[in-house]
PDB file of C-alpha atoms in Angstrom:
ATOM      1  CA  UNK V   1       6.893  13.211  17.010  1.00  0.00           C
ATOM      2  CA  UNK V   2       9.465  15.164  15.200  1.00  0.00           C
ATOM      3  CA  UNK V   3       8.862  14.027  11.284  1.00  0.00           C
ATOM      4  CA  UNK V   4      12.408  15.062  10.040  1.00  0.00           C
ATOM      5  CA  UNK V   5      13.785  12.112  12.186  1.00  0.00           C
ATOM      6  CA  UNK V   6      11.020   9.136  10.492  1.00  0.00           C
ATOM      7  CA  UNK V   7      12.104   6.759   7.798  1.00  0.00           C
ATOM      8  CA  UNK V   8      10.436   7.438   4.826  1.00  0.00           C
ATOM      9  CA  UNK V   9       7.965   4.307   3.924  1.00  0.00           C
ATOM     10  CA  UNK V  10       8.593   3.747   0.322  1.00  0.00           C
ATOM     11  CA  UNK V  11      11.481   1.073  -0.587  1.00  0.00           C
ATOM     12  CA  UNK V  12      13.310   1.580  -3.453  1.00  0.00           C
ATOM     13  CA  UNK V  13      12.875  -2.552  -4.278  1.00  0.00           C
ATOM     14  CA  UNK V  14       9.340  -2.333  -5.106  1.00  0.00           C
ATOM     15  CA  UNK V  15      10.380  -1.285  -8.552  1.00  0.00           C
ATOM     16  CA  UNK V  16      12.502  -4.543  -9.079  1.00  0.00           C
ATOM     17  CA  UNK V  17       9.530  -7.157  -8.492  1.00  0.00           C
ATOM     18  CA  UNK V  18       7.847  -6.666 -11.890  1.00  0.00           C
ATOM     19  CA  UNK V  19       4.573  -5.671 -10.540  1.00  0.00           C
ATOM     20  CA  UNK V  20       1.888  -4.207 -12.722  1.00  0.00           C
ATOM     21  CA  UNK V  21       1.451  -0.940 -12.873  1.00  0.00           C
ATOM     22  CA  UNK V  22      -1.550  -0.162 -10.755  1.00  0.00           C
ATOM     23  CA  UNK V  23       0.228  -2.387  -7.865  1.00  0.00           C
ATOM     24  CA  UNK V  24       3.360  -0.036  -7.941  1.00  0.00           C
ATOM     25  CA  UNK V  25       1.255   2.557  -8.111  1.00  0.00           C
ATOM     26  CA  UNK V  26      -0.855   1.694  -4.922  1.00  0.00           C
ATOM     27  CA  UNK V  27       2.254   1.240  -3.049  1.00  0.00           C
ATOM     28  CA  UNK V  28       3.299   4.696  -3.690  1.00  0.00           C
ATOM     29  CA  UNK V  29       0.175   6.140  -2.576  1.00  0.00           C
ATOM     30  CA  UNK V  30       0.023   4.075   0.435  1.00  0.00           C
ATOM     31  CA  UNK V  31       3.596   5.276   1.488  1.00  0.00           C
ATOM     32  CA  UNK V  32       2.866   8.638   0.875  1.00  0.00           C
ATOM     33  CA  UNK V  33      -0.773   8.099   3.664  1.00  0.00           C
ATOM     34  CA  UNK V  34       2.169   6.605   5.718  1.00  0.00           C
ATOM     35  CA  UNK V  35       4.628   9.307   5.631  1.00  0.00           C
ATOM     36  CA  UNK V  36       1.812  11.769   6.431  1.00  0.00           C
ATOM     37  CA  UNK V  37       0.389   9.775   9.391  1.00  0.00           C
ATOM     38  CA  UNK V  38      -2.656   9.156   7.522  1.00  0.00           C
ATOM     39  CA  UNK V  39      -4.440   5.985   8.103  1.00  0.00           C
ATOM     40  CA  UNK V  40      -4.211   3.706   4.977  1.00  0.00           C
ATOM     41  CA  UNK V  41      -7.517   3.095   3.992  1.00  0.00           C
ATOM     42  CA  UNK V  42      -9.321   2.066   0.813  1.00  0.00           C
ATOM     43  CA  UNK V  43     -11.549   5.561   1.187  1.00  0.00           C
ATOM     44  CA  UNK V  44      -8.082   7.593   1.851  1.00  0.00           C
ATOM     45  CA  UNK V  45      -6.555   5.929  -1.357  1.00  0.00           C
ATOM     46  CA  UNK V  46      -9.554   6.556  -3.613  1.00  0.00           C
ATOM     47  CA  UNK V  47      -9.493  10.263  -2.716  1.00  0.00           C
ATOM     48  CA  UNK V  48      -5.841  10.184  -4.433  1.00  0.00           C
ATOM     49  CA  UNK V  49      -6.329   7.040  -7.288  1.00  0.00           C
ATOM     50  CA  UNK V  50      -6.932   9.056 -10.673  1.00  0.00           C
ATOM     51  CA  UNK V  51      -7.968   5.276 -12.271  1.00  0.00           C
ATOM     52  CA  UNK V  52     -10.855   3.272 -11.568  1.00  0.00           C
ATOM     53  CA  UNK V  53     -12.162   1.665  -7.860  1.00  0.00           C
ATOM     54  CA  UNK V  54     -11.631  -2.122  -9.745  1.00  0.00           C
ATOM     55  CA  UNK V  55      -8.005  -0.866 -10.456  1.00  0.00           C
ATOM     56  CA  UNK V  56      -7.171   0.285  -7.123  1.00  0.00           C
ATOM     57  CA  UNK V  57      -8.668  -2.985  -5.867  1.00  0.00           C
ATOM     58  CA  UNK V  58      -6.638  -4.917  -8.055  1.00  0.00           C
ATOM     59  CA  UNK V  59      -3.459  -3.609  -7.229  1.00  0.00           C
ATOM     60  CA  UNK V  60      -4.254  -3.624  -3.569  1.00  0.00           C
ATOM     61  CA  UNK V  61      -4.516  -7.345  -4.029  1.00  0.00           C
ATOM     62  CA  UNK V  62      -1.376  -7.627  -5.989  1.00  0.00           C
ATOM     63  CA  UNK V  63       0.257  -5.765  -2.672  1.00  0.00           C
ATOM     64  CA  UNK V  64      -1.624  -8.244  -0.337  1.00  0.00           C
ATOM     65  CA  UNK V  65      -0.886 -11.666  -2.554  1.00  0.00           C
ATOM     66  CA  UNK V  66       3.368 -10.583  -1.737  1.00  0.00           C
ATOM     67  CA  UNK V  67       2.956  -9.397   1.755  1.00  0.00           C
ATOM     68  CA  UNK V  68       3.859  -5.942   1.028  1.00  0.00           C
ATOM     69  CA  UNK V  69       0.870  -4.911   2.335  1.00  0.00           C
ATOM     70  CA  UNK V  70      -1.618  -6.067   5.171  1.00  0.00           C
ATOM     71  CA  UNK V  71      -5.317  -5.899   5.618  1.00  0.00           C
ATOM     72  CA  UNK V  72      -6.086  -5.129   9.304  1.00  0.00           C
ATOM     73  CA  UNK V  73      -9.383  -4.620   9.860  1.00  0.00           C
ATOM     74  CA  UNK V  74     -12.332  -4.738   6.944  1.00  0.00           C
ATOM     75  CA  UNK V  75     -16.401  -4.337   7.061  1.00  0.00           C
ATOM     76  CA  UNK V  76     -16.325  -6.524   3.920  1.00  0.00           C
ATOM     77  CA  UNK V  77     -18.238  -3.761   1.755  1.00  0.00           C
ATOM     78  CA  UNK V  78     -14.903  -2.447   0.429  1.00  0.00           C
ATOM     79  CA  UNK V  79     -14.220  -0.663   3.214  1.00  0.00           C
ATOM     80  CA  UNK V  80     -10.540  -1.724   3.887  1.00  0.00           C
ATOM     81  CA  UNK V  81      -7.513  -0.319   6.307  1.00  0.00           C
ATOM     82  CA  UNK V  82      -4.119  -1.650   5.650  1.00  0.00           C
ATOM     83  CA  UNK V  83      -0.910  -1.615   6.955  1.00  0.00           C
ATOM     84  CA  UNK V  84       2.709  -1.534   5.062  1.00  0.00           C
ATOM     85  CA  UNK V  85       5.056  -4.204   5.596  1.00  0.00           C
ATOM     86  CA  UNK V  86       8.630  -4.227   6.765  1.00  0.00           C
ATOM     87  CA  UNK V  87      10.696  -5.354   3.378  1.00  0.00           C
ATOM     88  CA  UNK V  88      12.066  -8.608   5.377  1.00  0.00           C
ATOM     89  CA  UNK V  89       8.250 -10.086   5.064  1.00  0.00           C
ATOM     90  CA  UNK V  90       7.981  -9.098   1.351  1.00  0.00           C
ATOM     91  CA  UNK V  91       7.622 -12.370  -1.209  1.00  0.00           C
ATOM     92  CA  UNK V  92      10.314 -11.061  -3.476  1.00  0.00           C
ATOM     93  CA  UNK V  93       9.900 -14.003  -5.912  1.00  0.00           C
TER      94      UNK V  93
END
C-alpha cells in the first residue's frame, strides 16, 4: 500500500467536543498507531502514554462512551484492541 495516498486518521473536530484532556489525548495517540498501521491496542498505547494506566483507561472510555472509538476484541484483564470510528458515527453532543 502506498502510504502517501492514505487519509490521515486524526479529525480536526475532536478538539470542538470539550473532551478532557486525557480523552483528546488518547485519540491522538490512537491516530498516530493508525497512520502507522499499528494495531490499536491498550499495550501499544501504554508504550506511548507518559500519564498513568487509570488515565489512559479513562480517556479510552471517554472515546468509547461517544463512539469515536470501538472495542473489538478484549481478554477482560485490560488487554484491549480498538478500532477508530468514521466521524459520521461520532456522538457530537
Amino acid at each position: 500500500m502506498n502510504s502517501q495516498n492514505k487519509t490521515p486518521a486524526m479529525n480536526q473536530k475532536i478538539f470542538d467536543l470539550g473532551l478532557p484532556v486525557e480523552a483528546v489525548s488518547a485519540y491522538l495517540l490512537c491516530c498516530s498507531l493508525a497512520d502507522a498501521d499499528t494495531v490499536i491496542s491498550t499495550k501499544n498505547l501504554s508504550e506511548m502514554w507518559n500519564s498513568t494506566r487509570e488515565s489512559l483507561f479513562e480517556g479510552l472510555k471517554d472515546l468509547e462512551t461517544r463512539d469515536i472509538l470501538r472495542m473489538i476484541i478484549s481478554d477482560r484483564a485490560g488487554n484491549n484492541v480498538y478500532k477508530l470510528s468514521d466521524l459520521k458515527n461520532w456522538k457530537l453532543l
